[in-house]
């Protein structure tokens, strides 16, 4: 058992968070959010991975039903996760464009319409 | 007898699918249909949901309704399928969501003059997300429905896309909530790694005899973070005020009335089914109560400091969320029952207040209590509705808010928090006082004309764009009726003789993880505790409720006339730097909010993890 992939997952998540906190551009903010989410992909795939086994495709003859395969469930979760990410990123980018139109800036620290 | 292939087991998946299908149809053909047809279709869909979920609630009250999708029924207590488990509280909060959507749609009918069908489409998707989230028995599905309701909610928040505050609020909401969801997904992954399963009942059974270790602490904190971001627990709450202040009024109803409480519901659902047999009860109780008290106090103070009426209501929601957290965080049946009653009662009152704020915006073009000083003294009905709602928010009997508050206070005292009634009374009185102060200024012209120096601090409500073409000369009937229905609903909850008993019964099912797992995995009904016959009101509860209402009136009077008393101004002057600091923390900047979110994760981790060492 190796912890390396798990550490990478947490590191990627925290990198994304750090990027958002230090962000000076909304596009950068939204992309950092995607980076943070990439951490979850790494984590999910790492959970299902086993060294030296085949992919979970049982159609072709050499793969018998008893063969060890990587866990297909986490791969399905990752796909769902990617779909969610695409939706949210697209939506947030559209909002970022609108913020630029209305506020005349894309620096998240210059948005002062709401405070207190 | 619970069986998997019971006819009523078809209701939960249909209730989730129907709004999605109708939303897609509206999106495809809505542009070519007259507005009236779009309104009627969306209304019919939501009303149908109310009917279906009412049937489900009736059945769920007698035993969980379990649906394994695609008949992947468990064999020997094990399944790789996906399950929907509806118990009384789950079906109840889904029904609440559907009912509020119906009222929001009625209110929007003549309210928005120029919306396309995509407004209705988003509202129905939002409803599907909420119903799915309430009924699912699968941890990953919880994340998916969380994001479905999230994505619809972000889009609805920024619906008035020409409004500069709306886009900023939507952005803050979207980034913070999505990040919370991803952190929760990390936790879901960790749990799957440990157990190899994702359904709540199987997770709960597998972990039942597990010692709490670092992985489980990390998974618990991560999952809770996501759910409590939705519930707007301090310090995850910053997005809420921004989103509520800028979203269209009928959408605020859905946010405050049911989306935020759904976060609480989800957190405690996961706690009870999955983690309640892992961690020592005392540690988790302490964690929830500490965070709840902090949330309640921050919400109450910020609520009093607002002049933007919708923002004021948003902070009042945060304050109440803190109280719900304390009540449910007692981790007892009566605490859960108290929280459930409080959530239902609060939904009626708070939603009525948001709709009233909408009428204010569209008659006077602003929701700023300073700008509108004395402007609305001619409103004959509205002023009294505002007054009643303000008192009901403080918990005046016999409103449902008062009942929930009384039951919660008693439950909290029962587990040893003798100071809890003081907190509940103070916080609910503060939120009531803030509403009554604004009502007094705007609708009764009470108090002194506000001093000029106040007028440039914080977010003012005068930038808010009206949601109709031109201002309304009078309030339309489609706006008045939902307000009356909501207030009436909250009143009925307090007056209905069996309300408290039903809530206790539902709560005892909610807090029983082994019965949940057994019914979900075997289909055999577990005989629960028989319903207890408790009356709604106790003398102590009524007196404490009256005390909060009295304090709310007193507080409002003090805020309106207090400046005359020189001594009080001095005290206020001394408190001001602290208040300024607290206000500055609510900066409106998404970068700050994300930093706070991570701080919250660490605090939560400390509260849960450190006592285990």
XYZ file of C-alpha atoms in Angstrom, chain B residues 203-210 274 277-278:
11
model
C -21.706 2.324 5.263
C -23.391 2.592 8.640
C -23.441 -1.162 9.204
C -19.828 -1.596 8.118
C -18.605 1.173 10.397
C -20.856 0.295 13.338
C -18.146 -1.430 15.331
C -15.226 0.513 14.009
C -23.154 6.468 9.106
C -21.938 4.497 16.143
C -18.330 5.477 15.418
